[in-house]
Coordinates of C-alpha atoms in Angstrom, one line a residue:
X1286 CA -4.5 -36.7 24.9
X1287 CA -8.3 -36.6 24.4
X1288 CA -9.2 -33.3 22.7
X1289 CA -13.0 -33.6 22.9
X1290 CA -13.4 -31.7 26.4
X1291 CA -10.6 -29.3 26.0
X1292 CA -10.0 -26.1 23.6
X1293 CA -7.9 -24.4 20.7
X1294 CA -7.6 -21.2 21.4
X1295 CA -6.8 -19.3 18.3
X1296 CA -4.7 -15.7 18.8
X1297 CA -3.6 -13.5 15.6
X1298 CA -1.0 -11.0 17.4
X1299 CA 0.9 -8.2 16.1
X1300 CA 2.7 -7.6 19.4
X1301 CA 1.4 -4.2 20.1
X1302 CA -0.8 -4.7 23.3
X1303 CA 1.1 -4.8 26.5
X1304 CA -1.6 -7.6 27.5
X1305 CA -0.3 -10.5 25.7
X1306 CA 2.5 -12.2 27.9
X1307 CA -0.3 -12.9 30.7
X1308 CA -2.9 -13.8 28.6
X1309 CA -0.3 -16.5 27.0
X1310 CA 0.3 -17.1 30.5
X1311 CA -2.5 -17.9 32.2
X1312 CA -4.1 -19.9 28.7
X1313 CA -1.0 -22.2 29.1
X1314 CA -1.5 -23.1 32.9
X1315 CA -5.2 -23.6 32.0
X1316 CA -6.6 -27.8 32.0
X1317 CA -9.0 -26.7 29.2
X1318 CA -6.8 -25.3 27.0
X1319 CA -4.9 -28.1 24.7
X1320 CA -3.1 -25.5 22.4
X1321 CA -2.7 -21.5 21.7
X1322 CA -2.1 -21.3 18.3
X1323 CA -0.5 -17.7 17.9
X1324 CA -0.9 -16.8 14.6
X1325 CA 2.1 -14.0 14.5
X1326 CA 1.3 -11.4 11.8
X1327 CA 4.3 -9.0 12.9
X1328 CA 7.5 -11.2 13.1
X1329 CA 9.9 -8.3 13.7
X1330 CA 8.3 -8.0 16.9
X1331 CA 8.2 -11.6 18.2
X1332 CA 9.6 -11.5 22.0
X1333 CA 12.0 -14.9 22.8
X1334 CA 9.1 -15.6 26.0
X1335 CA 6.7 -16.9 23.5
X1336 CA 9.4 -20.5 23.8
X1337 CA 8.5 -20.6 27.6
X1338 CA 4.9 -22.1 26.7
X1339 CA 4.8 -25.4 25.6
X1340 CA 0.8 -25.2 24.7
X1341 CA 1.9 -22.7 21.8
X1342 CA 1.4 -23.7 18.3
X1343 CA 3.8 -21.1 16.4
X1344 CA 2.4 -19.8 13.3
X1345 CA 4.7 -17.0 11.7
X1346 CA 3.7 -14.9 8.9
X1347 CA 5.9 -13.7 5.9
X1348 CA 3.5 -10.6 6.1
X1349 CA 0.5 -9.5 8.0
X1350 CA -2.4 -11.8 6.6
X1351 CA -5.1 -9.6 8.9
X1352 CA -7.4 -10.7 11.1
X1353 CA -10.2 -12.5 9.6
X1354 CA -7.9 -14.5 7.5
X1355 CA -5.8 -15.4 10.4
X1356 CA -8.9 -16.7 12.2
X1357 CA -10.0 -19.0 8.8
X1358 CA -6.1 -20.1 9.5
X1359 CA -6.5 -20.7 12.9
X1360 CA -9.4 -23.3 12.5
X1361 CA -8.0 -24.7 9.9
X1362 CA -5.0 -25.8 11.7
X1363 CA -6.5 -27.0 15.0
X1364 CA -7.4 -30.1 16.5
X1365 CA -10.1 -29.2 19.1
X1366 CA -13.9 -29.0 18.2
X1367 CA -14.1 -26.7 20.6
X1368 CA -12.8 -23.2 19.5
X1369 CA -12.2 -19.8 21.5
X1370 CA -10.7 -16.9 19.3
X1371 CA -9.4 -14.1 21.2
X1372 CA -7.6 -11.0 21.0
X1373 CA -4.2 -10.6 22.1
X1374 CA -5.3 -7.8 24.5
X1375 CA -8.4 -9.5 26.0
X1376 CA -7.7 -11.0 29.5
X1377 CA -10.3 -13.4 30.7
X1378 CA -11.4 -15.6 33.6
X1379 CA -10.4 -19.0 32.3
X1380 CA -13.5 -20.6 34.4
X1381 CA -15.7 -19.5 31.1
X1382 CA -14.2 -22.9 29.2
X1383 CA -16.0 -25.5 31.5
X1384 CA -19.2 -22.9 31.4
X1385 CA -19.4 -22.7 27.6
X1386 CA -18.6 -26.1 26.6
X1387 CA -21.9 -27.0 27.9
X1388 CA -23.8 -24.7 24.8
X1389 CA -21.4 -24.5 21.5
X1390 CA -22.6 -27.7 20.1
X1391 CA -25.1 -25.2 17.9
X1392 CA -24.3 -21.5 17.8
X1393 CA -21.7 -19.1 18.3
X1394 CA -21.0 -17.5 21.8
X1395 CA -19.3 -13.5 22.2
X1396 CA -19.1 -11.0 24.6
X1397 CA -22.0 -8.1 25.9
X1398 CA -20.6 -5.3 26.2
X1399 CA -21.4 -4.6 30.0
X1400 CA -18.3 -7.3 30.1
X1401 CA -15.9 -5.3 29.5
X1402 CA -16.7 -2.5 32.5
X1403 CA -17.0 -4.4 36.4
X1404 CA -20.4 -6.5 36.9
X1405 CA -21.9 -7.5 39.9
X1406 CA -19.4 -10.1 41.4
X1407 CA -22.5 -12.4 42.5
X1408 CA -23.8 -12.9 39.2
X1409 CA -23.4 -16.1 37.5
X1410 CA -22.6 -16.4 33.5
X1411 CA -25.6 -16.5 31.2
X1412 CA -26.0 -16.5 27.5
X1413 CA -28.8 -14.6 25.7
X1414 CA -29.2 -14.7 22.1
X1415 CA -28.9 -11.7 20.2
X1416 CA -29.6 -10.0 16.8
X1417 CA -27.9 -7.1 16.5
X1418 CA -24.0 -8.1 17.2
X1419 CA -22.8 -5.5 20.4
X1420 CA -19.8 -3.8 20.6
X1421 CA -16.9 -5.9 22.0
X1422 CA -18.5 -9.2 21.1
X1423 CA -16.1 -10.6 18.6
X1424 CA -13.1 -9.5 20.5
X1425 CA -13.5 -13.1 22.8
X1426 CA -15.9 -15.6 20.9
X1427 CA -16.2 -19.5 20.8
X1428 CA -17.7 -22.1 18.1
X1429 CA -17.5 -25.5 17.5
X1430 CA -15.0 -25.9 14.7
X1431 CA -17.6 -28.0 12.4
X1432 CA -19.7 -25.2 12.6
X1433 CA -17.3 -22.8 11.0
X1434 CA -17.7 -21.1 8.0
X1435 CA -14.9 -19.6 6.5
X1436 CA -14.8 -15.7 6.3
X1437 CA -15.0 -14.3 2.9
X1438 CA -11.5 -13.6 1.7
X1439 CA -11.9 -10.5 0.6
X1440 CA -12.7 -9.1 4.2
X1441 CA -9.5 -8.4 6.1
X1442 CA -9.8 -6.8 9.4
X1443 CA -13.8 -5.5 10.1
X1444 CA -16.7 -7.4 9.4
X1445 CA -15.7 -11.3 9.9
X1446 CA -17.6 -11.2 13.5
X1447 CA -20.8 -10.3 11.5
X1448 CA -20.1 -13.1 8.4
X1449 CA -20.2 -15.4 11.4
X1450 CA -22.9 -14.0 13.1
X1451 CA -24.5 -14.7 9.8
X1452 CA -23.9 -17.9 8.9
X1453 CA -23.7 -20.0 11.5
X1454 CA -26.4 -22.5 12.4
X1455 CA -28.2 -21.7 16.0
X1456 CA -27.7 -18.0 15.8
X1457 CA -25.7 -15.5 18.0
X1458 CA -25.6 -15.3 21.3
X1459 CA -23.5 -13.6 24.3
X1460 CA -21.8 -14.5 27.7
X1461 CA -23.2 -12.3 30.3
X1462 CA -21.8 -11.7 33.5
X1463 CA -17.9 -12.5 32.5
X1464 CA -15.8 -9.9 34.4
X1465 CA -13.3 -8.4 31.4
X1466 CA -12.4 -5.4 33.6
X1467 CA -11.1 -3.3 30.6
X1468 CA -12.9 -1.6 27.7
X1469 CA -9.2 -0.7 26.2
X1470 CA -9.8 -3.7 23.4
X1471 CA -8.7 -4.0 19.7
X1472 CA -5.3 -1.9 20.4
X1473 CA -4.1 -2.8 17.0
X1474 CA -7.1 -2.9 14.7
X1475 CA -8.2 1.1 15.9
X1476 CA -4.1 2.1 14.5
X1477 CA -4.8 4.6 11.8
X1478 CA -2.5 2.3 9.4
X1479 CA -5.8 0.0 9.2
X1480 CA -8.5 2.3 8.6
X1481 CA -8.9 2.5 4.9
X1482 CA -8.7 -1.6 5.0
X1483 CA -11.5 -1.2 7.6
X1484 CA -13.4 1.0 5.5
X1485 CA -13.2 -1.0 2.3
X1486 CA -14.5 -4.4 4.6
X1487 CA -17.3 -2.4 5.5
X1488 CA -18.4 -1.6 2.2
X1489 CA -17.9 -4.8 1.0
X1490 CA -20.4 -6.1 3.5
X1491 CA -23.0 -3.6 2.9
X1492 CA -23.1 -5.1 -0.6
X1493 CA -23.3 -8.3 0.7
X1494 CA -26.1 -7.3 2.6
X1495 CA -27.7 -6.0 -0.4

């Protein structure tokens, strides 16, 4: 199959949002999508539907690697230039693959925030470049995978949306106008379990900054 129109899409999961079964769903009945790789950092929680999709690429963990490594993973293993990373609990209209394609050759492409609340039904998508990254924007991103660079290792859950924002050639930008209908986003990375990891990423990117 000829990869060079279609897309990995690249989901970490820990099985905690009760979103995930139709955003499998409708990625797996989509043309543009060659593969989902499901990069499963909670294995105790696995649900047997995950075998009904045949786009799936299966990728259990021993442990929960965290976010931003399990994105470095995910590009690493796919075979698609063109990338979308997602989280488990983001549902989105498909139709944004044949819109996108058309800009990720330089750049990387997230949400605005006004995404995630209902637009105007009669807008079309846009992108505007950015400088300051808004909240929501790394929760649905995409990137050609040549123009990845791979997340500091020492950052775990916060911060990899901004190492990217950083350092990848073109700049930033965001999809207007893509109808997310939900601002209840990030279910698993706002659990108090991960806040001290959070913390210590954030710190670790203010020196960085420094």
């Amino acid at each position: 199959m000829n990869t060079n129109k279609k897309f990995s899409v690249i989901i970490p999961t820990m099985w905690f949002s009760d979103k995930i079964k139709e955003n499998l769903h409708r990625l797996n009945n989509c043309d543009e999508v060659y593969e989902i790789i499901l990069i499963d950092n909670n294995i105790s929680l696995t649900p047997e539907y995950i075998n009904d999709y045949e786009k799936i690429k299966y990728l259990p963990q021993k442990q929960n690697i965290y976010v931003n490594p399990a994105w470095n993973l995910g590009i690493e293993k796919a075979k698609c230039q063109n990338i979308c990373i997602s989280n488990d609990d983001v549902i989105f209209d498909t139709s944004v693959f044949s819109f996108i394609e058309n800009y990720i050759d330089i750049g990387i492409y997230g949400m605005s925030t006004s995404n995630y609340y209902p637009p105007d039904p009669s807008l079309e998508y846009k992108v505007e470049k950015i400088e300051i990254r808004p909240w929501g924007w790394g929760c649905l991103f995409f990137i050609k995978k040549e123009n990845w660079t791979p997340i500091n290792k020492d950052l775990k859950i916060a911060c990899g949306d901004d190492w990217l924002i950083k350092h990848t050639k073109g700049g930033a930008h965001q999809i207007n106008n893509l109808n997310l209908n939900d601002d209840r986003v990030s279910v698993t990375s706002i659990r108090t379990e991960f806040s001290e990891i959070q913390k210590k990423d954030i710190e670790i990117w203010s020196q960085y900054l420094r």
